[in-house]
Coordinates of C-alpha atoms in Angstrom, one line a residue:
Chain A
M6 CA 105.1 97.6 141.7
K7 CA 108.5 96.7 143.1
T8 CA 110.0 98.1 146.3
K9 CA 113.2 97.4 148.2
T10 CA 114.5 98.7 151.5
K11 CA 118.1 98.6 152.6
Y12 CA 120.0 100.1 155.6
L13 CA 123.6 101.1 155.1
E14 CA 125.8 101.5 158.2
F15 CA 128.6 104.0 158.8
K16 CA 131.0 104.7 161.6
T17 CA 133.4 107.5 160.5
K18 CA 136.9 107.9 161.9
E19 CA 136.5 111.6 162.1
K20 CA 133.8 113.7 163.8
I21 CA 133.1 115.4 160.4
E22 CA 133.5 113.4 157.3
L23 CA 132.0 113.4 153.8
V24 CA 131.7 109.8 152.5
N25 CA 131.0 109.0 148.9
I26 CA 128.2 106.3 148.9
T27 CA 127.3 106.3 145.2
H28 CA 128.4 102.7 144.5
Q29 CA 126.5 101.4 147.5
V30 CA 123.3 103.1 146.4
E31 CA 123.9 101.8 142.8
E32 CA 124.1 98.3 144.2
V33 CA 120.7 98.6 145.9
V34 CA 119.2 99.8 142.6
R35 CA 120.6 96.7 140.9
E36 CA 119.3 94.4 143.6
S37 CA 115.8 95.9 143.5
G38 CA 115.3 95.0 139.8
V39 CA 113.5 98.4 139.3
Q40 CA 113.9 99.7 135.8
E41 CA 111.8 102.9 136.1
G42 CA 111.2 104.6 139.4
L43 CA 112.5 106.6 142.3
C44 CA 115.3 106.0 144.8
L45 CA 115.1 107.8 148.2
V46 CA 118.4 108.0 150.1
N47 CA 118.2 109.6 153.6
S48 CA 120.1 109.9 156.8
M49 CA 118.2 108.2 159.7
H50 CA 120.0 110.7 162.1
I51 CA 119.5 114.3 162.8
T52 CA 123.2 115.3 162.9
S53 CA 124.1 114.0 159.4
S54 CA 123.1 114.5 155.8
V55 CA 122.7 112.8 152.5
F56 CA 123.5 115.2 149.6
I57 CA 124.7 115.2 146.0
N58 CA 127.8 117.1 144.9
D59 CA 131.3 116.8 143.5
E60 CA 134.0 114.2 144.4
E61 CA 136.8 116.7 144.6
S62 CA 139.0 116.8 147.6
G63 CA 139.5 120.6 147.6
L64 CA 135.7 121.2 147.5
K65 CA 135.2 118.8 150.4
E66 CA 137.6 120.9 152.5
D67 CA 135.7 124.0 151.3
Y68 CA 132.4 122.5 152.5
K69 CA 133.8 121.8 156.0
K70 CA 135.3 125.2 156.4
W71 CA 132.2 127.0 155.1
L72 CA 129.8 125.0 157.4
E73 CA 132.1 125.8 160.3
E74 CA 131.7 129.5 159.5
L75 CA 127.9 129.3 159.1
A76 CA 127.3 127.0 162.1
P77 CA 130.4 127.0 164.4
Y78 CA 131.1 124.1 166.9
D79 CA 131.4 126.7 169.7
R80 CA 130.0 124.5 172.6
K81 CA 128.7 127.4 174.7
R82 CA 126.8 129.1 171.9
Y83 CA 123.8 126.8 171.9
K84 CA 121.0 125.9 174.4
H85 CA 120.8 122.4 173.1
N86 CA 124.2 121.7 174.6
L87 CA 122.8 122.4 178.1
T88 CA 121.4 118.9 177.8
G89 CA 125.0 117.6 178.0
E90 CA 125.5 117.2 174.3
D91 CA 128.1 119.1 172.3
N92 CA 126.5 118.5 168.9
A93 CA 124.1 121.4 168.4
H94 CA 126.3 122.7 165.6
A95 CA 125.9 119.3 163.8
H96 CA 122.1 119.7 163.8
L97 CA 122.5 123.1 162.1
K98 CA 125.1 122.0 159.6
R99 CA 122.8 119.1 158.6
Q100 CA 120.0 121.5 157.7
I101 CA 122.3 123.4 155.3
M102 CA 123.3 120.2 153.5
G103 CA 119.9 118.5 153.7
R104 CA 118.6 115.2 155.0
E105 CA 117.8 113.3 151.8
V106 CA 118.1 113.0 148.1
V107 CA 115.5 111.6 145.7
I108 CA 117.1 110.2 142.5
A109 CA 115.3 109.1 139.3
V110 CA 115.9 105.5 138.1
T111 CA 115.9 105.2 134.3
G112 CA 116.7 102.0 132.4
G113 CA 117.6 100.2 135.6
R114 CA 120.2 102.8 136.7
L115 CA 120.5 105.9 138.8
D116 CA 119.8 108.8 136.4
L117 CA 122.6 111.1 137.6
G118 CA 124.3 114.0 135.8
T119 CA 128.0 113.5 134.8
W120 CA 129.4 115.0 138.0
E121 CA 126.7 114.0 140.5
Q122 CA 128.0 111.8 143.3
I123 CA 126.0 110.9 146.4
F124 CA 127.5 111.7 149.8
Y125 CA 126.9 110.8 153.4
G126 CA 127.7 113.9 155.3
E127 CA 128.6 113.2 158.9
F128 CA 128.8 116.1 161.4
D129 CA 128.9 114.1 164.7
G130 CA 130.6 110.9 163.9
Q131 CA 132.8 108.3 165.5
R132 CA 129.7 106.3 166.3
K133 CA 127.4 104.0 164.4
K134 CA 124.9 105.7 162.0
R135 CA 122.5 104.5 159.4
V136 CA 121.4 105.6 155.9
L137 CA 118.1 104.3 154.4
V138 CA 117.8 103.5 150.7
K139 CA 114.2 103.0 149.5
M140 CA 113.5 101.9 145.9
M141 CA 110.1 102.1 144.3
G142 CA 109.1 101.5 140.7
K143 CA 108.5 98.9 138.1
Chain B
M21 CA 102.1 102.2 137.0
K22 CA 103.0 105.0 134.6
T23 CA 106.4 106.7 134.4
K24 CA 107.9 109.4 132.2
T25 CA 111.3 111.0 132.0
K26 CA 112.2 114.3 130.4
Y27 CA 115.3 116.3 130.2
L28 CA 115.0 120.1 130.0
E29 CA 117.9 122.2 128.7
F30 CA 119.0 125.6 129.8
K31 CA 121.8 128.0 128.8
T32 CA 121.4 131.2 130.8
K33 CA 122.7 134.5 129.6
E34 CA 124.0 135.5 133.0
K35 CA 126.3 133.5 135.3
I36 CA 123.6 133.7 138.0
E37 CA 120.0 133.5 137.0
L38 CA 116.7 132.2 138.5
V39 CA 114.5 130.8 135.7
N40 CA 110.8 130.0 136.3
I41 CA 110.2 126.5 134.8
T42 CA 106.7 125.8 136.2
H43 CA 105.0 125.7 132.8
Q44 CA 107.6 123.3 131.4
V45 CA 107.1 120.9 134.3
E46 CA 103.4 121.2 134.0
E47 CA 103.7 120.1 130.4
V48 CA 105.6 117.0 131.3
V49 CA 102.8 116.1 133.9
R50 CA 100.2 116.4 131.1
E51 CA 102.3 114.3 128.7
S52 CA 102.7 111.6 131.3
G53 CA 99.0 111.0 131.7
V54 CA 99.6 110.5 135.4
Q55 CA 96.6 111.4 137.5
E56 CA 97.9 110.5 141.0
G57 CA 101.6 110.3 141.9
L58 CA 104.8 112.2 142.4
C59 CA 106.9 114.5 140.2
L60 CA 110.7 114.8 140.8
V61 CA 112.4 117.8 139.3
N62 CA 116.2 118.0 139.9
S63 CA 119.2 119.7 138.5
M64 CA 121.6 117.3 136.9
H65 CA 124.5 119.6 137.8
I66 CA 126.3 120.4 141.0
T67 CA 126.4 124.2 140.6
S68 CA 122.7 124.7 140.1
S69 CA 119.4 124.1 142.0
V70 CA 115.8 123.4 141.5
F71 CA 113.7 125.0 144.2
I72 CA 110.2 126.4 144.8
N73 CA 109.5 129.9 145.8
D74 CA 107.9 133.2 144.7
E75 CA 107.8 134.8 141.2
E76 CA 108.6 138.3 142.4
S77 CA 111.5 140.3 140.9
G78 CA 112.5 142.0 144.2
L79 CA 112.7 138.7 146.0
K80 CA 114.8 137.2 143.2
E81 CA 117.3 140.1 143.7
D82 CA 117.2 139.5 147.5
Y83 CA 118.1 135.8 146.9
K84 CA 121.1 136.7 144.8
K85 CA 122.4 139.2 147.2
W86 CA 121.9 137.0 150.2
L87 CA 123.6 134.0 148.6
E88 CA 126.5 136.2 147.7
E89 CA 126.8 137.1 151.4
L90 CA 126.6 133.5 152.6
A91 CA 128.8 132.1 149.9
P92 CA 130.9 134.8 148.2
Y93 CA 132.3 134.4 144.7
D94 CA 135.8 135.4 146.0
R95 CA 138.0 133.3 143.8
K96 CA 140.9 132.9 146.2
R97 CA 138.8 131.8 149.1
Y98 CA 138.3 128.2 148.1
K99 CA 140.6 125.2 147.6
H100 CA 138.3 123.9 144.8
N101 CA 139.4 126.8 142.7
L102 CA 143.0 125.5 142.8
T103 CA 141.8 123.0 140.2
G104 CA 141.5 125.9 137.7
E105 CA 137.8 126.4 138.3
D106 CA 136.3 129.6 139.7
N107 CA 132.9 128.1 140.7
A108 CA 133.4 126.8 144.2
H109 CA 131.0 129.5 145.4
A110 CA 128.3 128.0 143.1
H111 CA 128.7 124.6 144.7
L112 CA 128.0 126.2 148.1
K113 CA 125.1 128.4 146.9
R114 CA 123.4 125.4 145.4
Q115 CA 123.4 123.5 148.8
I116 CA 121.5 126.4 150.4
M117 CA 118.9 126.4 147.6
G118 CA 118.7 122.6 147.2
R119 CA 119.1 120.1 144.3
E120 CA 115.6 119.0 143.8
V121 CA 111.9 119.3 144.5
V122 CA 109.3 116.5 144.8
I123 CA 105.8 117.7 144.0
A124 CA 102.5 115.8 144.5
V125 CA 100.4 115.2 141.4
T126 CA 96.7 115.2 142.2
G127 CA 93.9 115.0 139.6
G128 CA 96.4 115.1 136.8
R129 CA 98.0 118.4 137.9
L130 CA 100.9 119.6 140.0
D131 CA 99.4 120.1 143.5
L132 CA 101.1 123.4 144.3
G133 CA 100.0 126.1 146.8
T134 CA 98.8 129.4 145.4
W135 CA 102.2 131.1 145.3
E136 CA 104.4 128.1 144.7
Q137 CA 106.5 128.4 141.5
I138 CA 109.3 126.1 140.4
F139 CA 112.7 127.6 139.6
Y140 CA 115.9 126.5 138.0
G141 CA 118.6 128.3 140.0
E142 CA 121.8 128.7 138.0
F143 CA 124.9 129.8 139.8
D144 CA 127.5 129.0 137.1
G145 CA 125.7 129.6 133.9
Q146 CA 126.4 130.7 130.3
R147 CA 126.8 127.0 129.4
K148 CA 124.4 124.2 128.6
K149 CA 122.8 122.5 131.7
R150 CA 120.0 120.0 132.2
V151 CA 117.1 119.5 134.5
L152 CA 115.5 116.1 134.9
V153 CA 111.7 115.6 135.3
K154 CA 110.6 112.2 136.4
M155 CA 106.9 111.3 136.7
M156 CA 105.7 108.3 138.5
G157 CA 102.1 107.3 139.4
K158 CA 98.8 105.9 138.0
Chain C
M26 CA 99.1 101.1 143.5
K27 CA 97.6 103.1 146.3
T28 CA 97.7 106.8 146.7
K29 CA 96.2 109.3 149.3
T30 CA 96.3 113.0 149.6
K31 CA 95.6 115.0 152.7
Y32 CA 95.9 118.7 153.5
L33 CA 96.8 119.7 157.1
E34 CA 96.0 123.2 158.3
F35 CA 98.0 125.3 160.7
K36 CA 97.6 128.8 162.2
T37 CA 100.4 129.4 164.6
K38 CA 100.1 131.8 167.5
E39 CA 103.6 133.2 167.0
K40 CA 105.1 134.6 163.8
I41 CA 107.9 132.0 164.0
E42 CA 107.1 128.6 165.4
L43 CA 108.3 125.0 164.9
V44 CA 105.4 122.6 165.2
N45 CA 105.8 118.8 165.6
I46 CA 103.5 117.1 163.1
T47 CA 104.8 113.5 163.3
H48 CA 101.6 112.1 164.7
Q49 CA 99.4 113.8 162.1
V50 CA 101.6 112.4 159.3
E51 CA 101.6 108.9 160.9
E52 CA 97.8 109.0 160.8
V53 CA 97.7 109.7 157.1
V54 CA 100.0 106.7 156.6
R55 CA 97.6 104.5 158.5
E56 CA 94.6 105.8 156.6
S57 CA 96.2 105.2 153.3
G58 CA 96.7 101.5 153.9
V59 CA 100.1 101.7 152.1
Q60 CA 102.5 99.0 153.4
E61 CA 105.5 99.8 151.2
G62 CA 106.1 103.2 149.5
L63 CA 106.9 106.8 149.9
C64 CA 105.4 109.7 151.9
L65 CA 105.9 113.3 150.7
V66 CA 105.2 116.0 153.2
N67 CA 105.6 119.6 152.0
S68 CA 104.6 123.1 152.9
M69 CA 102.2 124.6 150.3
H70 CA 103.6 128.1 151.2
I71 CA 106.8 129.8 150.4
T72 CA 107.5 131.3 153.8
S73 CA 107.4 128.0 155.7
S74 CA 109.2 124.7 155.8
V75 CA 108.7 121.0 156.5
F76 CA 111.8 119.5 157.9
I77 CA 113.0 116.6 160.1
N78 CA 115.0 117.1 163.3
D79 CA 115.0 116.8 167.0
E80 CA 112.1 117.4 169.5
E81 CA 114.2 119.3 172.0
S82 CA 113.2 122.7 173.3
G83 CA 116.8 124.1 173.5
L84 CA 117.5 123.1 169.9
K85 CA 114.3 124.7 168.7
E86 CA 115.5 128.0 170.3
D87 CA 118.9 127.5 168.7
Y88 CA 117.3 127.1 165.3
K89 CA 115.3 130.4 165.7
K90 CA 118.3 132.4 166.8
W91 CA 120.6 130.9 164.1
L92 CA 118.1 131.6 161.3
E93 CA 117.7 135.1 162.5
E94 CA 121.5 135.6 162.2
L95 CA 121.6 134.1 158.7
A96 CA 118.5 135.8 157.4
P97 CA 117.5 138.7 159.7
Y98 CA 114.0 140.1 159.8
D99 CA 115.4 143.7 159.1
R100 CA 112.5 145.1 157.1
K101 CA 114.6 147.6 155.2
R102 CA 117.2 145.1 154.0
Y103 CA 115.1 143.5 151.2
K104 CA 113.7 144.6 147.9
H105 CA 110.8 142.2 148.3
N106 CA 109.5 144.3 151.2
L107 CA 109.0 147.2 148.8
T108 CA 105.9 145.4 147.7
G109 CA 104.4 146.2 151.1
E110 CA 105.3 142.8 152.6
D111 CA 107.6 142.5 155.6
N112 CA 108.3 138.7 155.1
A113 CA 111.3 138.6 152.8
H114 CA 113.3 137.1 155.7
A115 CA 110.8 134.3 155.9
H116 CA 111.4 133.4 152.2
L117 CA 115.1 133.1 153.0
K118 CA 114.8 131.2 156.3
R119 CA 112.6 128.6 154.5
Q120 CA 115.3 127.9 151.9
I121 CA 117.7 127.0 154.7
M122 CA 115.2 124.6 156.4
G123 CA 113.8 123.2 153.2
R124 CA 110.3 122.9 151.6
E125 CA 109.6 119.2 152.0
V126 CA 110.6 115.8 153.2
V127 CA 110.2 112.4 151.6
I128 CA 110.0 109.5 154.0
A129 CA 110.1 105.8 153.4
V130 CA 107.1 103.7 154.4
T131 CA 108.1 100.2 155.5
G132 CA 105.7 97.6 157.0
G133 CA 102.9 100.2 157.0
R134 CA 104.8 102.7 159.1
L135 CA 107.0 105.8 158.6
D136 CA 110.5 104.4 158.5
L137 CA 112.1 107.0 160.7
G138 CA 115.4 106.9 162.7
T139 CA 115.1 106.9 166.5
W140 CA 115.3 110.7 166.9
E141 CA 113.7 111.8 163.7
Q142 CA 110.6 114.0 164.2
I143 CA 108.7 115.8 161.5
F144 CA 108.3 119.6 161.9
Y145 CA 106.2 122.3 160.3
G146 CA 108.5 125.4 160.4
E147 CA 106.5 128.6 160.3
F148 CA 108.4 131.8 159.6
D149 CA 105.5 134.2 158.8
G150 CA 102.6 132.8 160.8
Q151 CA 99.5 134.0 162.6
R152 CA 97.5 133.2 159.4
K153 CA 96.1 130.0 157.9
K154 CA 98.7 127.8 156.1
R155 CA 98.5 124.3 154.7
V156 CA 100.8 121.2 154.5
L157 CA 100.3 118.5 151.9
V158 CA 100.8 114.8 152.7
K159 CA 100.9 112.6 149.6
M160 CA 101.1 108.8 150.1
M161 CA 102.1 106.5 147.2
G162 CA 102.8 102.8 147.4
K163 CA 101.3 99.3 147.6

């Protein structure tokens, strides 16, 4: 059995940003030498997500607007912000979008559908964050 | 280590449909010969989900109504639809319901709780879509 | 390849409760002897979640309030409750928070970020429920 662990680092310019990380994950798959197996990609933070969707600029705007409707920034709305934080909304947004994806590796490559792209979803950015990629297979 | 990959195909009659795929996944587990391991089941599309919940017709109606409230079809609401699509809502609904499930395989069978059933959740159907089942274990 | 399966049992005092289970999962990792691999933790029920977020009491209150807004208890709102149940809302809340997490195991330990804590999210409690922990690796 082969395994490989890699930590990707991100520091987004904006507080909320959706970053396409597909190529970086593909590179880890190649480095691992795994031909058949599973690839876990997860945020190591609780105010950001890893998710799979479409690389289309309009849709990325739609996601941001929609998440703001479902879980508004509104600093005074949340008890968590009494700790001095202002990021309660980011904890909620991340639950909608998810923490992680698990992707099949087939024939040495990520076994993704035609339009599937992997994103790091940052909801409390402008500081250093990490994404973990774990490969396991043969 | 044993692995097995299978692609299931779906073309739903309705635009939005929740299809129970538990038996089809169980069949892949049997075919794989894996006794102990993990089973990944994911949509290969970005407007549909794989999720686990209850096979109860009322609840399935509740899900559809609820998702329509949280992420309405409303064609003019979304920038993504300026590309000529009308399925932005389906991209959002799928994030609520999730892309994938990972299920334990124990003693050669899906290790599911009593009421756990696996569903393909289609939110932009009436065309051919695929679900990937990846087995890995011993 | 090493695997290990363990079932954790919970019976919460409240109907809705978020229980930190990080230490219990860590114990299963140790018992498994796995140094490099994956750890699946999932609810075996369809009205509860396993998710990763922050151990902060204000945030836990925020989650409960927010989930009640997105998927209210309101008994008469749901067709599922015509079966005699009153827990349709719990089926919906669980979809927001998710069924499972998959966690990397590195150097014999859960490879979690600084603030990542694992929670059992109960939305229809006061009865016995189970969480499955499946270890797989080398």
